[in-house]
Amino acid sequence: MQISNATSSSGAASSASAASDINKLQKQLRELTNELRSLAGQNMETKAKQAKAKLLQAQIQMVQQQIAAIQRQTQQEQVDRMQAQQQAQQRARADQQAPSSSTHRPRPAPGLGESVDTFA
């Protein structure tokens, strides 16, 4: 059971780190979106505006992909932890149900030496 405790505490740290990373990326996403919105009111050449808009859209898309990747990774880690806990529980149940090898030894079948009377 100690393994599952260590796993859950490291999982919590990993989850907190992922949440922090996502928050930072969401802040960056808001900044990029605001910059894209404000681009329309700026005095620039049309080609320069279009180029900057494409660049900002590409950056926005990359940040969104990073957020999605972190979310997928976090979800996969949760699934892995749950599977590890289930396997540990199954092993514990199997260990409890399996008879101990020291207490339950099957008696060997009688061999020739055991069923023959010997007289000296």
Tab-separated table of N, CA and C in Angstrom:
chain	number	residue	atom	x	y	z
A	1	MET	N	0.804	-1.197	0.000
A	1	MET	CA	0.000	0.000	0.000
A	1	MET	C	0.850	1.266	0.000
A	2	GLN	N	2.074	1.182	0.469
A	2	GLN	CA	2.926	2.356	0.484
A	2	GLN	C	3.248	2.819	-0.922
A	3	ILE	N	3.316	1.909	-1.850
A	3	ILE	CA	3.597	2.264	-3.239
A	3	ILE	C	2.493	3.157	-3.776
A	4	SER	N	1.245	2.817	-3.486
A	4	SER	CA	0.141	3.626	-3.991
A	4	SER	C	0.145	5.015	-3.361
A	5	ASN	N	0.567	5.125	-2.088
A	5	ASN	CA	0.662	6.441	-1.459
A	5	ASN	C	1.723	7.285	-2.137
A	6	ALA	N	2.853	6.688	-2.429
A	6	ALA	CA	3.917	7.420	-3.107
A	6	ALA	C	3.473	7.812	-4.506
A	7	THR	N	2.766	6.923	-5.163
A	7	THR	CA	2.285	7.207	-6.503
A	7	THR	C	1.286	8.351	-6.490
A	8	SER	N	0.387	8.353	-5.513
A	8	SER	CA	-0.623	9.404	-5.493
A	8	SER	C	-0.011	10.749	-5.126
A	9	SER	N	1.001	10.759	-4.255
A	9	SER	CA	1.611	12.047	-3.922
A	9	SER	C	2.427	12.577	-5.083
A	10	SER	N	3.132	11.710	-5.798
A	10	SER	CA	3.870	12.183	-6.971
A	10	SER	C	2.893	12.545	-8.085
A	11	GLY	N	1.768	11.872	-8.127
A	11	GLY	CA	0.739	12.218	-9.108
A	11	GLY	C	0.137	13.573	-8.826
A	12	ALA	N	-0.022	13.903	-7.546
A	12	ALA	CA	-0.555	15.215	-7.177
A	12	ALA	C	0.426	16.315	-7.556
A	13	ALA	N	1.716	16.054	-7.350
A	13	ALA	CA	2.731	17.043	-7.723
A	13	ALA	C	2.751	17.238	-9.233
A	14	SER	N	2.644	16.145	-9.951
A	14	SER	CA	2.619	16.212	-11.411
A	14	SER	C	1.383	16.967	-11.891
A	15	SER	N	0.261	16.719	-11.245
A	15	SER	CA	-0.981	17.384	-11.606
A	15	SER	C	-0.905	18.883	-11.314
A	16	ALA	N	-0.298	19.246	-10.193
A	16	ALA	CA	-0.151	20.660	-9.847
A	16	ALA	C	0.764	21.360	-10.839
A	17	SER	N	1.817	20.678	-11.238
A	17	SER	CA	2.749	21.241	-12.223
A	17	SER	C	2.038	21.432	-13.567
A	18	ALA	N	1.248	20.455	-13.950
A	18	ALA	CA	0.510	20.552	-15.211
A	18	ALA	C	-0.484	21.706	-15.150
A	19	ALA	N	-1.168	21.853	-14.022
A	19	ALA	CA	-2.132	22.951	-13.876
A	19	ALA	C	-1.429	24.300	-13.967
A	20	SER	N	-0.254	24.391	-13.364
A	20	SER	CA	0.522	25.632	-13.427
A	20	SER	C	0.934	25.936	-14.869
A	21	ASP	N	1.398	24.908	-15.563
A	21	ASP	CA	1.790	25.086	-16.968
A	21	ASP	C	0.600	25.518	-17.825
A	22	ILE	N	-0.539	24.910	-17.585
A	22	ILE	CA	-1.742	25.251	-18.352
A	22	ILE	C	-2.150	26.695	-18.065
A	23	ASN	N	-2.071	27.106	-16.806
A	23	ASN	CA	-2.420	28.495	-16.463
A	23	ASN	C	-1.511	29.482	-17.183
A	24	LYS	N	-0.217	29.184	-17.221
A	24	LYS	CA	0.720	30.058	-17.925
A	24	LYS	C	0.396	30.124	-19.417
A	25	LEU	N	0.096	28.970	-19.995
A	25	LEU	CA	-0.226	28.926	-21.420
A	25	LEU	C	-1.543	29.644	-21.714
A	26	GLN	N	-2.513	29.524	-20.819
A	26	GLN	CA	-3.781	30.223	-21.018
A	26	GLN	C	-3.590	31.735	-20.947
A	27	LYS	N	-2.709	32.177	-20.060
A	27	LYS	CA	-2.404	33.607	-19.980
A	27	LYS	C	-1.757	34.068	-21.289
A	28	GLN	N	-0.829	33.268	-21.782
A	28	GLN	CA	-0.178	33.594	-23.056
A	28	GLN	C	-1.200	33.613	-24.190
A	29	LEU	N	-2.133	32.676	-24.158
A	29	LEU	CA	-3.182	32.605	-25.171
A	29	LEU	C	-4.050	33.867	-25.145
A	30	ARG	N	-4.418	34.320	-23.956
A	30	ARG	CA	-5.208	35.559	-23.839
A	30	ARG	C	-4.439	36.754	-24.393
A	31	GLU	N	-3.152	36.828	-24.076
A	31	GLU	CA	-2.340	37.942	-24.572
A	31	GLU	C	-2.255	37.932	-26.098
A	32	LEU	N	-2.049	36.746	-26.675
A	32	LEU	CA	-1.978	36.642	-28.133
A	32	LEU	C	-3.311	36.998	-28.783
A	33	THR	N	-4.402	36.551	-28.175
A	33	THR	CA	-5.734	36.849	-28.703
A	33	THR	C	-6.009	38.343	-28.644
A	34	ASN	N	-5.643	38.969	-27.533
A	34	ASN	CA	-5.836	40.424	-27.417
A	34	ASN	C	-4.992	41.164	-28.447
A	35	GLU	N	-3.785	40.699	-28.651
A	35	GLU	CA	-2.911	41.330	-29.646
A	35	GLU	C	-3.495	41.196	-31.049
A	36	LEU	N	-4.071	40.030	-31.325
A	36	LEU	CA	-4.696	39.814	-32.632
A	36	LEU	C	-5.896	40.736	-32.810
A	37	ARG	N	-6.699	40.902	-31.765
A	37	ARG	CA	-7.868	41.789	-31.842
A	37	ARG	C	-7.451	43.246	-32.056
A	38	SER	N	-6.393	43.640	-31.360
A	38	SER	CA	-5.966	45.041	-31.465
A	38	SER	C	-5.269	45.333	-32.792
A	39	LEU	N	-4.913	44.307	-33.505
A	39	LEU	CA	-4.228	44.473	-34.789
A	39	LEU	C	-5.107	45.218	-35.793
A	40	ALA	N	-6.392	45.014	-35.725
A	40	ALA	CA	-7.301	45.649	-36.684
A	40	ALA	C	-7.250	47.177	-36.590
A	41	GLY	N	-7.035	47.710	-35.387
A	41	GLY	CA	-7.032	49.157	-35.215
A	41	GLY	C	-5.672	49.800	-35.425
A	42	GLN	N	-4.670	49.007	-35.692
A	42	GLN	CA	-3.324	49.566	-35.855
A	42	GLN	C	-3.124	50.128	-37.254
A	43	ASN	N	-2.294	51.170	-37.341
A	43	ASN	CA	-1.945	51.768	-38.627
A	43	ASN	C	-0.755	51.013	-39.211
A	44	MET	N	-1.038	50.094	-40.105
A	44	MET	CA	0.007	49.310	-40.758
A	44	MET	C	-0.408	49.067	-42.198
A	45	GLU	N	0.552	48.689	-42.996
A	45	GLU	CA	0.214	48.276	-44.357
A	45	GLU	C	-0.602	46.994	-44.292
A	46	THR	N	-1.433	46.807	-45.283
A	46	THR	CA	-2.304	45.638	-45.315
A	46	THR	C	-1.507	44.342	-45.311
A	47	LYS	N	-0.445	44.287	-46.113
A	47	LYS	CA	0.367	43.061	-46.168
A	47	LYS	C	1.025	42.784	-44.823
A	48	ALA	N	1.506	43.822	-44.174
A	48	ALA	CA	2.151	43.652	-42.868
A	48	ALA	C	1.133	43.185	-41.832
A	49	LYS	N	-0.081	43.746	-41.899
A	49	LYS	CA	-1.150	43.324	-40.984
A	49	LYS	C	-1.485	41.859	-41.191
A	50	GLN	N	-1.611	41.479	-42.462
A	50	GLN	CA	-1.949	40.090	-42.776
A	50	GLN	C	-0.850	39.142	-42.299
A	51	ALA	N	0.398	39.543	-42.516
A	51	ALA	CA	1.514	38.700	-42.091
A	51	ALA	C	1.536	38.565	-40.569
A	52	LYS	N	1.335	39.666	-39.870
A	52	LYS	CA	1.322	39.632	-38.411
A	52	LYS	C	0.132	38.817	-37.901
A	53	ALA	N	-1.008	38.956	-38.549
A	53	ALA	CA	-2.189	38.189	-38.157
A	53	ALA	C	-1.934	36.693	-38.326
A	54	LYS	N	-1.306	36.303	-39.436
A	54	LYS	CA	-0.994	34.884	-39.656
A	54	LYS	C	-0.029	34.374	-38.589
A	55	LEU	N	0.956	35.196	-38.273
A	55	LEU	CA	1.924	34.817	-37.251
A	55	LEU	C	1.241	34.640	-35.894
A	56	LEU	N	0.390	35.576	-35.535
A	56	LEU	CA	-0.325	35.489	-34.259
A	56	LEU	C	-1.260	34.273	-34.233
A	57	GLN	N	-1.932	34.018	-35.354
A	57	GLN	CA	-2.821	32.849	-35.422
A	57	GLN	C	-2.022	31.555	-35.265
A	58	ALA	N	-0.843	31.504	-35.872
A	58	ALA	CA	0.004	30.309	-35.741
A	58	ALA	C	0.465	30.134	-34.294
A	59	GLN	N	0.828	31.238	-33.648
A	59	GLN	CA	1.241	31.167	-32.247
A	59	GLN	C	0.082	30.715	-31.355
A	60	ILE	N	-1.097	31.254	-31.634
A	60	ILE	CA	-2.290	30.864	-30.865
A	60	ILE	C	-2.535	29.366	-31.023
A	61	GLN	N	-2.429	28.886	-32.238
A	61	GLN	CA	-2.652	27.463	-32.499
A	61	GLN	C	-1.613	26.599	-31.777
A	62	MET	N	-0.365	27.033	-31.761
A	62	MET	CA	0.676	26.270	-31.065
A	62	MET	C	0.413	26.221	-29.560
A	63	VAL	N	0.003	27.336	-28.993
A	63	VAL	CA	-0.291	27.365	-27.556
A	63	VAL	C	-1.482	26.451	-27.245
A	64	GLN	N	-2.498	26.473	-28.098
A	64	GLN	CA	-3.651	25.592	-27.900
A	64	GLN	C	-3.239	24.125	-27.969
A	65	GLN	N	-2.330	23.806	-28.881
A	65	GLN	CA	-1.850	22.431	-29.001
A	65	GLN	C	-1.039	22.011	-27.777
A	66	GLN	N	-0.258	22.957	-27.237
A	66	GLN	CA	0.501	22.653	-26.028
A	66	GLN	C	-0.433	22.373	-24.854
A	67	ILE	N	-1.471	23.170	-24.730
A	67	ILE	CA	-2.452	22.961	-23.661
A	67	ILE	C	-3.102	21.589	-23.818
A	68	ALA	N	-3.508	21.263	-25.034
A	68	ALA	CA	-4.147	19.969	-25.285
A	68	ALA	C	-3.191	18.816	-24.972
A	69	ALA	N	-1.919	18.979	-25.312
A	69	ALA	CA	-0.933	17.921	-25.046
A	69	ALA	C	-0.751	17.708	-23.548
A	70	ILE	N	-0.693	18.793	-22.805
A	70	ILE	CA	-0.550	18.673	-21.341
A	70	ILE	C	-1.785	18.002	-20.750
A	71	GLN	N	-2.961	18.365	-21.243
A	71	GLN	CA	-4.195	17.753	-20.743
A	71	GLN	C	-4.229	16.257	-21.056
A	72	ARG	N	-3.808	15.895	-22.271
A	72	ARG	CA	-3.768	14.466	-22.628
A	72	ARG	C	-2.784	13.716	-21.744
A	73	GLN	N	-1.617	14.312	-21.524
A	73	GLN	CA	-0.599	13.673	-20.695
A	73	GLN	C	-1.097	13.490	-19.256
A	74	THR	N	-1.732	14.509	-18.717
A	74	THR	CA	-2.267	14.435	-17.359
A	74	THR	C	-3.331	13.347	-17.268
A	75	GLN	N	-4.183	13.297	-18.261
A	75	GLN	CA	-5.236	12.280	-18.277
A	75	GLN	C	-4.628	10.882	-18.362
A	76	GLN	N	-3.602	10.705	-19.196
A	76	GLN	CA	-2.956	9.402	-19.332
A	76	GLN	C	-2.277	8.999	-18.027
A	77	GLU	N	-1.660	9.966	-17.347
A	77	GLU	CA	-1.026	9.669	-16.059
A	77	GLU	C	-2.063	9.222	-15.036
A	78	GLN	N	-3.228	9.838	-15.052
A	78	GLN	CA	-4.297	9.443	-14.140
A	78	GLN	C	-4.755	8.024	-14.434
A	79	VAL	N	-4.901	7.704	-15.707
A	79	VAL	CA	-5.310	6.354	-16.105
A	79	VAL	C	-4.248	5.346	-15.668
A	80	ASP	N	-2.978	5.686	-15.882
A	80	ASP	CA	-1.891	4.792	-15.490
A	80	ASP	C	-1.875	4.554	-13.978
A	81	ARG	N	-2.089	5.634	-13.205
A	81	ARG	CA	-2.119	5.489	-11.743
A	81	ARG	C	-3.281	4.604	-11.305
A	82	MET	N	-4.439	4.800	-11.936
A	82	MET	CA	-5.601	3.984	-11.574
A	82	MET	C	-5.347	2.517	-11.899
A	83	GLN	N	-4.741	2.256	-13.049
A	83	GLN	CA	-4.442	0.878	-13.425
A	83	GLN	C	-3.437	0.262	-12.466
A	84	ALA	N	-2.429	1.027	-12.065
A	84	ALA	CA	-1.427	0.518	-11.125
A	84	ALA	C	-2.074	0.202	-9.776
A	85	GLN	N	-2.990	1.062	-9.327
A	85	GLN	CA	-3.681	0.805	-8.063
A	85	GLN	C	-4.552	-0.437	-8.165
A	86	GLN	N	-5.241	-0.596	-9.297
A	86	GLN	CA	-6.078	-1.784	-9.477
A	86	GLN	C	-5.235	-3.048	-9.492
A	87	GLN	N	-4.089	-2.995	-10.157
A	87	GLN	CA	-3.211	-4.160	-10.192
A	87	GLN	C	-2.671	-4.479	-8.799
A	88	ALA	N	-2.321	-3.448	-8.038
A	88	ALA	CA	-1.829	-3.664	-6.680
A	88	ALA	C	-2.921	-4.285	-5.816
A	89	GLN	N	-4.151	-3.804	-5.977
A	89	GLN	CA	-5.262	-4.372	-5.215
A	89	GLN	C	-5.516	-5.822	-5.612
A	90	GLN	N	-5.423	-6.106	-6.909
A	90	GLN	CA	-5.623	-7.481	-7.361
A	90	GLN	C	-4.537	-8.403	-6.815
A	91	ARG	N	-3.288	-7.909	-6.804
A	91	ARG	CA	-2.194	-8.723	-6.247
A	91	ARG	C	-2.402	-8.951	-4.759
A	92	ALA	N	-2.841	-7.912	-4.054
A	92	ALA	CA	-3.079	-8.042	-2.616
A	92	ALA	C	-4.194	-9.054	-2.353
A	93	ARG	N	-5.257	-8.988	-3.145
A	93	ARG	CA	-6.350	-9.959	-2.985
A	93	ARG	C	-5.885	-11.369	-3.297
A	94	ALA	N	-5.085	-11.509	-4.346
A	94	ALA	CA	-4.583	-12.828	-4.719
A	94	ALA	C	-3.664	-13.371	-3.635
A	95	ASP	N	-2.849	-12.504	-3.039
A	95	ASP	CA	-1.960	-12.936	-1.956
A	95	ASP	C	-2.762	-13.366	-0.731
A	96	GLN	N	-3.865	-12.683	-0.453
A	96	GLN	CA	-4.692	-13.034	0.693
A	96	GLN	C	-5.433	-14.342	0.456
A	97	GLN	N	-5.836	-14.570	-0.785
A	97	GLN	CA	-6.607	-15.774	-1.090
A	97	GLN	C	-5.723	-17.002	-1.275
A	98	ALA	N	-4.506	-16.802	-1.738
A	98	ALA	CA	-3.617	-17.938	-1.978
A	98	ALA	C	-3.131	-18.480	-0.644
A	99	PRO	N	-3.172	-19.799	-0.480
A	99	PRO	CA	-2.686	-20.368	0.778
A	99	PRO	C	-1.167	-20.196	0.871
A	100	SER	N	-0.713	-20.006	2.084
A	100	SER	CA	0.717	-19.841	2.307
A	100	SER	C	1.423	-21.167	2.057
A	101	SER	N	2.575	-21.129	1.439
A	101	SER	CA	3.277	-22.359	1.097
A	101	SER	C	3.806	-23.055	2.345
A	102	SER	N	4.040	-22.331	3.456
A	102	SER	CA	4.579	-22.954	4.663
A	102	SER	C	3.494	-23.646	5.474
A	103	THR	N	2.252	-23.275	5.369
A	103	THR	CA	1.201	-23.870	6.190
A	103	THR	C	0.450	-24.977	5.472
A	104	HIS	N	0.412	-24.957	4.195
A	104	HIS	CA	-0.360	-25.951	3.434
A	104	HIS	C	0.539	-26.704	2.478
A	105	ARG	N	1.201	-27.694	2.971
A	105	ARG	CA	2.022	-28.503	2.075
A	105	ARG	C	1.267	-29.788	1.784
A	106	PRO	N	1.102	-30.074	0.512
A	106	PRO	CA	0.412	-31.328	0.217
A	106	PRO	C	1.286	-32.517	0.646
A	107	ARG	N	0.629	-33.509	1.156
A	107	ARG	CA	1.340	-34.695	1.611
A	107	ARG	C	1.710	-35.528	0.390
A	108	PRO	N	2.950	-35.946	0.303
A	108	PRO	CA	3.347	-36.728	-0.862
A	108	PRO	C	2.630	-38.073	-0.890
A	109	ALA	N	2.399	-38.542	-2.078
A	109	ALA	CA	1.760	-39.851	-2.238
A	109	ALA	C	2.703	-40.910	-1.689
A	110	PRO	N	2.137	-41.960	-1.099
A	110	PRO	CA	3.005	-42.994	-0.532
A	110	PRO	C	3.847	-43.653	-1.631
A	111	GLY	N	5.130	-43.791	-1.323
A	111	GLY	CA	6.050	-44.454	-2.247
A	111	GLY	C	6.285	-45.872	-1.804
A	112	LEU	N	7.181	-46.532	-2.459
A	112	LEU	CA	7.450	-47.937	-2.121
A	112	LEU	C	7.975	-48.112	-0.712
A	113	GLY	N	8.819	-47.249	-0.273
A	113	GLY	CA	9.404	-47.380	1.049
A	113	GLY	C	8.402	-47.205	2.155
A	114	GLU	N	7.327	-46.516	1.928
A	114	GLU	CA	6.354	-46.250	2.976
A	114	GLU	C	5.304	-47.351	3.112
A	115	SER	N	5.061	-48.059	2.084
A	115	SER	CA	4.015	-49.065	2.178
A	115	SER	C	4.559	-50.494	2.322
A	116	VAL	N	5.846	-50.644	2.374
A	116	VAL	CA	6.444	-52.007	2.508
A	116	VAL	C	6.930	-52.175	3.924
A	117	ASP	N	6.540	-53.294	4.512
A	117	ASP	CA	7.024	-53.621	5.855
A	117	ASP	C	8.428	-54.187	5.729
A	118	THR	N	9.292	-53.736	6.559
A	118	THR	CA	10.663	-54.276	6.518
A	118	THR	C	10.967	-54.910	7.858
A	119	PHE	N	11.539	-56.088	7.819
A	119	PHE	CA	11.934	-56.805	9.030
A	119	PHE	C	13.403	-57.099	8.943
A	120	ALA	N	14.087	-56.896	10.010
A	120	ALA	CA	15.511	-57.140	9.989
A	120	ALA	C	15.863	-58.492	10.545
